[in-house]
Amino acid sequence: MSWIREVTCQVRQWQTARARWRADMERFKAEQRAARKSGGKMPENPGPPPTGFALLPWLLMGMGAFSNLLQGETPNPWIGGLGLLTFNSLYIYVTFRAFVKQTREARSTRLALVLMGLVTCGLALGYGGSWLYFFPLLGLATGAVLRGPRLGQIGLGVTALAAVVSFYRAGWDAVNVAYGTFLSTMVTAAILSLSEAVRELRAAREELARRAVEKERLRFSRDLHDLLGHTLSVIVVKSEAARRLAHRDLDAALVQVTDIESVGRQALTEIREAVTGYREGSLATELDGARSALSAMGVEPVVRQSGPPLVPQTEALLGWVVREAVTNVVRHSGATRCEITLDGTPDRVRLTITDDGDGGGDGDGNGDGDQGRDRDGVPSASSALGIGGTGLKGLTERLTAAGGSLRAGPSPRGGFTVTAELPVEGQLPTESAELSVF
């Protein structure tokens, strides 16, 4: 009873495809009405579902043979009727399996096509006349199934077979049968291949659009995370400094408040740039911001720079590293000194950020600072690998996509160290890195 289950499954697939097509048509009509009212671009017609029903009307070419059978003009009518039933059954079986690549290339489909050719030759040799027009139907089924580089050879073979058999039964009328067979084979294959390519292109376009939306969403999420994590940390630190200084040094407290206002304005500008996608990081700006944030927290900043000038792409990536690492120092380390060292060679540039704190920190400017160590205070494996938090995960993928690397973990002499390396001609992250979930 396996064939019954197969038929039932096929019927369910047809019903699903038809229901999907009806839904697409309803959506198409609604979009069409909306486009007519607004004067916008008309939507594309989704077209009928690709099923074997489109090839069923061609069975009418066998009506002549069926008429001869009913009128008693066919000798051995039981054999002719059985042959007609077998041919039609094989034709339906083959054509309905021709619209799915897996079933089209299955051995059972190819075997059914061969049996269909044998039945066609038998009926044409036995009866001739209108029974010869089963050859164009054989060509149609062949073109529907055998699409590929060998189609031309197989199509010529089927045409030659039709010409020989038809010439034996009908003389020079075989030219019409052979021409119809060749034409049905090639035209069917061309139309079905083209329609399949259009469907694949449409699916690819929809997938590209979806991936573009996902890429932009992840870009905005990543930039917003990095921007707000650092900016809010600086504002909190400077607010605490202003509160501590307010009762004993009002002028110094006002300086901190002025810095808070400046940081807030800069944050608004950066967020607008992140929303529009035109933000480019500046390493010098990030280093100035790092000095200000560290000083306000009571951490001594030490910045050392050497090497040739960097290209904007490399500066942008290293600026993100400075921002993330300094935010981690300010919020979680409890350090009193932070060293930022930039060493450049003609080929590569290395950025090292080291503090003398307790080595804690989750690698994320928005975390709780506990993920870098386990319950006994021992550095965790994720912290040692530099992948403990959301921020460092994102930075690791960005630098890897640009041909660099990022390492983060406790220092042998105490504290925490973040080391980033990049080629001098670094590139911005590729699409694969952009599509990673941070």
mmCIF file of N, CA and C in Angstrom, residues 174-280:
data_model
loop_
_atom_site.group_PDB
_atom_site.id
_atom_site.type_symbol
_atom_site.label_atom_id
_atom_site.label_comp_id
_atom_site.label_asym_id
_atom_site.label_seq_id
_atom_site.Cartn_x
_atom_site.Cartn_y
_atom_site.Cartn_z
ATOM 1 N N ALA A 174 5.854 11.389 -41.855
ATOM 2 C CA ALA A 174 6.683 11.306 -40.660
ATOM 3 C C ALA A 174 7.392 12.620 -40.357
ATOM 4 N N VAL A 175 7.544 13.478 -41.389
ATOM 5 C CA VAL A 175 8.208 14.772 -41.164
ATOM 6 C C VAL A 175 7.433 15.593 -40.141
ATOM 7 N N ASN A 176 6.113 15.605 -40.268
ATOM 8 C CA ASN A 176 5.295 16.389 -39.329
ATOM 9 C C ASN A 176 5.402 15.841 -37.906
ATOM 10 N N VAL A 177 5.376 14.511 -37.794
ATOM 11 C CA VAL A 177 5.473 13.903 -36.468
ATOM 12 C C VAL A 177 6.844 14.187 -35.849
ATOM 13 N N ALA A 178 7.902 14.039 -36.647
ATOM 14 C CA ALA A 178 9.247 14.284 -36.131
ATOM 15 C C ALA A 178 9.422 15.744 -35.730
ATOM 16 N N TYR A 179 8.924 16.655 -36.556
ATOM 17 C CA TYR A 179 9.038 18.083 -36.237
ATOM 18 C C TYR A 179 8.279 18.410 -34.952
ATOM 19 N N GLY A 180 7.057 17.869 -34.821
ATOM 20 C CA GLY A 180 6.275 18.109 -33.609
ATOM 21 C C GLY A 180 6.955 17.534 -32.373
ATOM 22 N N THR A 181 7.579 16.366 -32.525
ATOM 23 C CA THR A 181 8.276 15.751 -31.393
ATOM 24 C C THR A 181 9.462 16.605 -30.951
ATOM 25 N N PHE A 182 10.291 17.032 -31.903
ATOM 26 C CA PHE A 182 11.459 17.853 -31.562
ATOM 27 C C PHE A 182 11.027 19.181 -30.946
ATOM 28 N N LEU A 183 10.001 19.812 -31.535
ATOM 29 C CA LEU A 183 9.547 21.108 -31.040
ATOM 30 C C LEU A 183 8.987 20.992 -29.624
ATOM 31 N N SER A 184 8.172 19.972 -29.363
ATOM 32 C CA SER A 184 7.586 19.821 -28.029
ATOM 33 C C SER A 184 8.666 19.526 -26.990
ATOM 34 N N THR A 185 9.685 18.767 -27.378
ATOM 35 C CA THR A 185 10.757 18.461 -26.427
ATOM 36 C C THR A 185 11.515 19.715 -26.031
ATOM 37 N N MET A 186 11.987 20.469 -27.008
ATOM 38 C CA MET A 186 12.840 21.622 -26.735
ATOM 39 C C MET A 186 12.068 22.790 -26.124
ATOM 40 N N VAL A 187 10.886 23.057 -26.643
ATOM 41 C CA VAL A 187 10.113 24.195 -26.123
ATOM 42 C C VAL A 187 9.670 23.937 -24.687
ATOM 43 N N THR A 188 9.231 22.717 -24.408
ATOM 44 C CA THR A 188 8.824 22.401 -23.037
ATOM 45 C C THR A 188 9.980 22.550 -22.073
ATOM 46 N N ALA A 189 11.149 22.006 -22.446
ATOM 47 C CA ALA A 189 12.321 22.125 -21.572
ATOM 48 C C ALA A 189 12.714 23.586 -21.375
ATOM 49 N N ALA A 190 12.668 24.390 -22.446
ATOM 50 C CA ALA A 190 13.068 25.795 -22.335
ATOM 51 C C ALA A 190 12.106 26.571 -21.439
ATOM 52 N N ILE A 191 10.806 26.374 -21.626
ATOM 53 C CA ILE A 191 9.825 27.126 -20.847
ATOM 54 C C ILE A 191 9.889 26.739 -19.370
ATOM 55 N N LEU A 192 9.959 25.441 -19.102
ATOM 56 C CA LEU A 192 9.991 25.008 -17.705
ATOM 57 C C LEU A 192 11.299 25.412 -17.024
ATOM 58 N N SER A 193 12.418 25.342 -17.739
ATOM 59 C CA SER A 193 13.691 25.785 -17.160
ATOM 60 C C SER A 193 13.670 27.270 -16.876
ATOM 61 N N LEU A 194 13.103 28.046 -17.798
ATOM 62 C CA LEU A 194 13.024 29.495 -17.591
ATOM 63 C C LEU A 194 12.124 29.839 -16.416
ATOM 64 N N SER A 195 10.966 29.178 -16.318
ATOM 65 C CA SER A 195 10.061 29.463 -15.203
ATOM 66 C C SER A 195 10.691 29.060 -13.877
ATOM 67 N N GLU A 196 11.440 27.953 -13.877
ATOM 68 C CA GLU A 196 12.121 27.537 -12.653
ATOM 69 C C GLU A 196 13.205 28.535 -12.270
ATOM 70 N N ALA A 197 13.933 29.048 -13.268
ATOM 71 C CA ALA A 197 14.958 30.055 -12.986
ATOM 72 C C ALA A 197 14.336 31.338 -12.438
ATOM 73 N N VAL A 198 13.175 31.727 -12.963
ATOM 74 C CA VAL A 198 12.494 32.919 -12.460
ATOM 75 C C VAL A 198 12.068 32.724 -11.016
ATOM 76 N N ARG A 199 11.551 31.538 -10.688
ATOM 77 C CA ARG A 199 11.159 31.276 -9.312
ATOM 78 C C ARG A 199 12.365 31.298 -8.381
ATOM 79 N N GLU A 200 13.478 30.717 -8.835
ATOM 80 C CA GLU A 200 14.684 30.725 -8.008
ATOM 81 C C GLU A 200 15.216 32.142 -7.814
ATOM 82 N N LEU A 201 15.192 32.942 -8.864
ATOM 83 C CA LEU A 201 15.646 34.329 -8.745
ATOM 84 C C LEU A 201 14.744 35.124 -7.811
ATOM 85 N N ARG A 202 13.447 34.880 -7.904
ATOM 86 C CA ARG A 202 12.525 35.583 -7.011
ATOM 87 C C ARG A 202 12.767 35.184 -5.558
ATOM 88 N N ALA A 203 12.985 33.890 -5.332
ATOM 89 C CA ALA A 203 13.283 33.436 -3.970
ATOM 90 C C ALA A 203 14.608 34.007 -3.481
ATOM 91 N N ALA A 204 15.605 34.066 -4.386
ATOM 92 C CA ALA A 204 16.897 34.631 -3.998
ATOM 93 C C ALA A 204 16.763 36.115 -3.673
ATOM 94 N N ARG A 205 15.964 36.834 -4.434
ATOM 95 C CA ARG A 205 15.759 38.257 -4.165
ATOM 96 C C ARG A 205 15.084 38.466 -2.819
ATOM 97 N N GLU A 206 14.094 37.638 -2.517
ATOM 98 C CA GLU A 206 13.438 37.756 -1.224
ATOM 99 C C GLU A 206 14.399 37.435 -0.082
ATOM 100 N N GLU A 207 15.246 36.421 -0.293
ATOM 101 C CA GLU A 207 16.216 36.064 0.739
ATOM 102 C C GLU A 207 17.246 37.173 0.931
ATOM 103 N N LEU A 208 17.697 37.783 -0.167
ATOM 104 C CA LEU A 208 18.649 38.890 -0.051
ATOM 105 C C LEU A 208 18.027 40.069 0.676
ATOM 106 N N ALA A 209 16.764 40.351 0.372
ATOM 107 C CA ALA A 209 16.091 41.444 1.075
ATOM 108 C C ALA A 209 15.974 41.146 2.566
ATOM 109 N N ARG A 210 15.639 39.892 2.891
ATOM 110 C CA ARG A 210 15.531 39.532 4.301
ATOM 111 C C ARG A 210 16.875 39.644 5.008
ATOM 112 N N ARG A 211 17.945 39.168 4.335
ATOM 113 C CA ARG A 211 19.269 39.232 4.934
ATOM 114 C C ARG A 211 19.753 40.673 5.075
ATOM 115 N N ALA A 212 19.365 41.524 4.119
ATOM 116 C CA ALA A 212 19.754 42.932 4.225
ATOM 117 C C ALA A 212 19.095 43.590 5.432
ATOM 118 N N VAL A 213 17.816 43.275 5.644
ATOM 119 C CA VAL A 213 17.123 43.824 6.813
ATOM 120 C C VAL A 213 17.752 43.293 8.100
ATOM 121 N N GLU A 214 18.070 41.992 8.109
ATOM 122 C CA GLU A 214 18.691 41.406 9.291
ATOM 123 C C GLU A 214 20.070 42.001 9.542
ATOM 124 N N LYS A 215 20.821 42.212 8.473
ATOM 125 C CA LYS A 215 22.153 42.804 8.612
ATOM 126 C C LYS A 215 22.067 44.213 9.181
ATOM 127 N N GLU A 216 21.133 45.013 8.670
ATOM 128 C CA GLU A 216 21.002 46.377 9.176
ATOM 129 C C GLU A 216 20.525 46.389 10.627
ATOM 130 N N ARG A 217 19.631 45.474 10.962
ATOM 131 C CA ARG A 217 19.155 45.408 12.343
ATOM 132 C C ARG A 217 20.297 45.051 13.289
ATOM 133 N N LEU A 218 21.119 44.081 12.895
ATOM 134 C CA LEU A 218 22.233 43.687 13.749
ATOM 135 C C LEU A 218 23.293 44.782 13.824
ATOM 136 N N ARG A 219 23.511 45.487 12.702
ATOM 137 C CA ARG A 219 24.470 46.590 12.737
ATOM 138 C C ARG A 219 24.021 47.663 13.716
ATOM 139 N N PHE A 220 22.762 48.024 13.653
ATOM 140 C CA PHE A 220 22.251 49.065 14.541
ATOM 141 C C PHE A 220 22.286 48.586 15.993
ATOM 142 N N SER A 221 21.906 47.312 16.225
ATOM 143 C CA SER A 221 21.932 46.782 17.587
ATOM 144 C C SER A 221 23.344 46.787 18.146
ATOM 145 N N ARG A 222 24.306 46.356 17.329
ATOM 146 C CA ARG A 222 25.698 46.318 17.780
ATOM 147 C C ARG A 222 26.226 47.725 18.081
ATOM 148 N N ASP A 223 26.000 48.668 17.145
ATOM 149 C CA ASP A 223 26.503 50.026 17.352
ATOM 150 C C ASP A 223 25.842 50.688 18.557
ATOM 151 N N LEU A 224 24.543 50.461 18.710
ATOM 152 C CA LEU A 224 23.847 51.069 19.841
ATOM 153 C C LEU A 224 24.361 50.496 21.152
ATOM 154 N N HIS A 225 24.624 49.190 21.176
ATOM 155 C CA HIS A 225 25.184 48.571 22.379
ATOM 156 C C HIS A 225 26.519 49.202 22.749
ATOM 157 N N ASP A 226 27.416 49.313 21.763
ATOM 158 C CA ASP A 226 28.744 49.847 22.055
ATOM 159 C C ASP A 226 28.696 51.329 22.410
ATOM 160 N N LEU A 227 27.872 52.088 21.708
ATOM 161 C CA LEU A 227 27.797 53.522 21.968
ATOM 162 C C LEU A 227 27.219 53.814 23.343
ATOM 163 N N LEU A 228 26.059 53.242 23.637
ATOM 164 C CA LEU A 228 25.395 53.562 24.894
ATOM 165 C C LEU A 228 26.121 52.961 26.088
ATOM 166 N N GLY A 229 26.692 51.774 25.921
ATOM 167 C CA GLY A 229 27.429 51.173 27.038
ATOM 168 C C GLY A 229 28.559 52.075 27.498
ATOM 169 N N HIS A 230 29.330 52.609 26.570
ATOM 170 C CA HIS A 230 30.444 53.490 26.929
ATOM 171 C C HIS A 230 29.942 54.842 27.422
ATOM 172 N N THR A 231 29.030 55.445 26.678
ATOM 173 C CA THR A 231 28.582 56.804 27.009
ATOM 174 C C THR A 231 27.900 56.853 28.369
ATOM 175 N N LEU A 232 27.009 55.919 28.634
ATOM 176 C CA LEU A 232 26.317 55.923 29.917
ATOM 177 C C LEU A 232 27.286 55.656 31.066
ATOM 178 N N SER A 233 28.292 54.820 30.829
ATOM 179 C CA SER A 233 29.292 54.586 31.874
ATOM 180 C C SER A 233 30.048 55.867 32.197
ATOM 181 N N VAL A 234 30.437 56.623 31.156
ATOM 182 C CA VAL A 234 31.147 57.886 31.383
ATOM 183 C C VAL A 234 30.261 58.882 32.116
ATOM 184 N N ILE A 235 29.001 58.961 31.727
ATOM 185 C CA ILE A 235 28.084 59.899 32.389
ATOM 186 C C ILE A 235 27.917 59.538 33.857
ATOM 187 N N VAL A 236 27.777 58.238 34.149
ATOM 188 C CA VAL A 236 27.633 57.813 35.545
ATOM 189 C C VAL A 236 28.875 58.159 36.352
ATOM 190 N N VAL A 237 30.050 57.871 35.776
ATOM 191 C CA VAL A 237 31.306 58.154 36.491
ATOM 192 C C VAL A 237 31.456 59.647 36.764
ATOM 193 N N LYS A 238 31.201 60.462 35.759
ATOM 194 C CA LYS A 238 31.354 61.902 35.943
ATOM 195 C C LYS A 238 30.275 62.467 36.873
ATOM 196 N N SER A 239 29.091 61.892 36.852
ATOM 197 C CA SER A 239 28.063 62.329 37.797
ATOM 198 C C SER A 239 28.479 62.033 39.237
ATOM 199 N N GLU A 240 29.061 60.838 39.457
ATOM 200 C CA GLU A 240 29.556 60.504 40.798
ATOM 201 C C GLU A 240 30.673 61.453 41.222
ATOM 202 N N ALA A 241 31.566 61.780 40.258
ATOM 203 C CA ALA A 241 32.642 62.718 40.584
ATOM 204 C C ALA A 241 32.091 64.097 40.930
ATOM 205 N N ALA A 242 31.089 64.551 40.159
ATOM 206 C CA ALA A 242 30.491 65.863 40.444
ATOM 207 C C ALA A 242 29.807 65.862 41.808
ATOM 208 N N ARG A 243 29.145 64.762 42.164
ATOM 209 C CA ARG A 243 28.498 64.685 43.475
ATOM 210 C C ARG A 243 29.525 64.733 44.607
ATOM 211 N N ARG A 244 30.649 64.055 44.420
ATOM 212 C CA ARG A 244 31.679 64.062 45.460
ATOM 213 C C ARG A 244 32.325 65.446 45.617
ATOM 214 N N LEU A 245 32.455 66.168 44.506
ATOM 215 C CA LEU A 245 33.150 67.454 44.549
ATOM 216 C C LEU A 245 32.231 68.635 44.884
ATOM 217 N N ALA A 246 30.917 68.424 44.776
ATOM 218 C CA ALA A 246 29.990 69.554 44.877
ATOM 219 C C ALA A 246 30.100 70.284 46.219
ATOM 220 N N HIS A 247 30.275 69.593 47.338
ATOM 221 C CA HIS A 247 30.249 70.237 48.652
ATOM 222 C C HIS A 247 31.586 70.856 49.049
ATOM 223 N N ARG A 248 32.689 70.540 48.314
ATOM 224 C CA ARG A 248 33.980 71.089 48.704
ATOM 225 C C ARG A 248 34.695 71.830 47.582
ATOM 226 N N ASP A 249 34.345 71.604 46.322
ATOM 227 C CA ASP A 249 34.993 72.311 45.212
ATOM 228 C C ASP A 249 33.966 72.477 44.099
ATOM 229 N N LEU A 250 33.222 73.559 44.183
ATOM 230 C CA LEU A 250 32.123 73.768 43.244
ATOM 231 C C LEU A 250 32.635 73.937 41.812
ATOM 232 N N ASP A 251 33.786 74.623 41.670
ATOM 233 C CA ASP A 251 34.309 74.825 40.317
ATOM 234 C C ASP A 251 34.671 73.492 39.654
ATOM 235 N N ALA A 252 35.311 72.604 40.416
ATOM 236 C CA ALA A 252 35.653 71.294 39.864
ATOM 237 C C ALA A 252 34.401 70.486 39.535
ATOM 238 N N ALA A 253 33.371 70.605 40.372
ATOM 239 C CA ALA A 253 32.113 69.908 40.093
ATOM 240 C C ALA A 253 31.466 70.445 38.822
ATOM 241 N N LEU A 254 31.557 71.770 38.619
ATOM 242 C CA LEU A 254 30.998 72.346 37.393
ATOM 243 C C LEU A 254 31.744 71.868 36.159
ATOM 244 N N VAL A 255 33.060 71.654 36.307
ATOM 245 C CA VAL A 255 33.810 71.101 35.179
ATOM 246 C C VAL A 255 33.288 69.715 34.816
ATOM 247 N N GLN A 256 33.015 68.881 35.834
ATOM 248 C CA GLN A 256 32.473 67.550 35.567
ATOM 249 C C GLN A 256 31.092 67.628 34.926
ATOM 250 N N VAL A 257 30.273 68.578 35.399
ATOM 251 C CA VAL A 257 28.932 68.740 34.809
ATOM 252 C C VAL A 257 29.040 69.176 33.353
ATOM 253 N N THR A 258 30.005 70.070 33.078
ATOM 254 C CA THR A 258 30.225 70.494 31.685
ATOM 255 C C THR A 258 30.643 69.313 30.821
ATOM 256 N N ASP A 259 31.501 68.460 31.392
ATOM 257 C CA ASP A 259 31.906 67.270 30.652
ATOM 258 C C ASP A 259 30.706 66.352 30.386
ATOM 259 N N ILE A 260 29.821 66.227 31.372
ATOM 260 C CA ILE A 260 28.622 65.402 31.186
ATOM 261 C C ILE A 260 27.784 65.936 30.029
ATOM 262 N N GLU A 261 27.631 67.268 29.986
ATOM 263 C CA GLU A 261 26.867 67.875 28.893
ATOM 264 C C GLU A 261 27.532 67.603 27.548
ATOM 265 N N SER A 262 28.861 67.712 27.511
ATOM 266 C CA SER A 262 29.587 67.467 26.266
ATOM 267 C C SER A 262 29.456 66.011 25.832
ATOM 268 N N VAL A 263 29.590 65.106 26.806
ATOM 269 C CA VAL A 263 29.460 63.682 26.471
ATOM 270 C C VAL A 263 28.053 63.363 25.970
ATOM 271 N N GLY A 264 27.054 63.964 26.594
ATOM 272 C CA GLY A 264 25.674 63.737 26.160
ATOM 273 C C GLY A 264 25.434 64.235 24.747
ATOM 274 N N ARG A 265 25.959 65.420 24.423
ATOM 275 C CA ARG A 265 25.785 65.943 23.068
ATOM 276 C C ARG A 265 26.502 65.055 22.047
ATOM 277 N N GLN A 266 27.717 64.627 22.422
ATOM 278 C CA GLN A 266 28.454 63.762 21.521
ATOM 279 C C GLN A 266 27.717 62.433 21.322
ATOM 280 N N ALA A 267 27.091 61.932 22.396
ATOM 281 C CA ALA A 267 26.335 60.678 22.285
ATOM 282 C C ALA A 267 25.150 60.835 21.331
ATOM 283 N N LEU A 268 24.465 61.973 21.408
ATOM 284 C CA LEU A 268 23.347 62.206 20.492
ATOM 285 C C LEU A 268 23.819 62.207 19.042
ATOM 286 N N THR A 269 24.967 62.857 18.799
ATOM 287 C CA THR A 269 25.503 62.889 17.436
ATOM 288 C C THR A 269 25.867 61.490 16.959
ATOM 289 N N GLU A 270 26.518 60.707 17.828
ATOM 290 C CA GLU A 270 26.932 59.361 17.435
ATOM 291 C C GLU A 270 25.741 58.449 17.193
ATOM 292 N N ILE A 271 24.694 58.612 18.001
ATOM 293 C CA ILE A 271 23.511 57.771 17.804
ATOM 294 C C ILE A 271 22.832 58.119 16.486
ATOM 295 N N ARG A 272 22.761 59.421 16.166
ATOM 296 C CA ARG A 272 22.188 59.802 14.866
ATOM 297 C C ARG A 272 23.014 59.201 13.728
ATOM 298 N N GLU A 273 24.332 59.232 13.842
ATOM 299 C CA GLU A 273 25.187 58.660 12.811
ATOM 300 C C GLU A 273 25.023 57.144 12.741
ATOM 301 N N ALA A 274 24.845 56.499 13.881
ATOM 302 C CA ALA A 274 24.639 55.048 13.885
ATOM 303 C C ALA A 274 23.322 54.684 13.220
ATOM 304 N N VAL A 275 22.283 55.496 13.453
ATOM 305 C CA VAL A 275 20.979 55.234 12.844
ATOM 306 C C VAL A 275 21.061 55.342 11.329
ATOM 307 N N THR A 276 21.785 56.330 10.842
ATOM 308 C CA THR A 276 21.889 56.528 9.397
ATOM 309 C C THR A 276 22.973 55.662 8.775
ATOM 310 N N GLY A 277 23.811 55.019 9.589
ATOM 311 C CA GLY A 277 24.818 54.117 9.058
ATOM 312 C C GLY A 277 26.067 54.787 8.567
ATOM 313 N N TYR A 278 26.310 56.041 8.951
ATOM 314 C CA TYR A 278 27.470 56.762 8.444
ATOM 315 C C TYR A 278 28.504 57.021 9.521
ATOM 316 N N ARG A 279 28.452 56.315 10.631
ATOM 317 C CA ARG A 279 29.392 56.588 11.707
ATOM 318 C C ARG A 279 30.747 55.978 11.399
ATOM 319 N N GLU A 280 31.800 56.777 11.519
ATOM 320 C CA GLU A 280 33.171 56.318 11.386
ATOM 321 C C GLU A 280 33.915 56.663 12.667
#
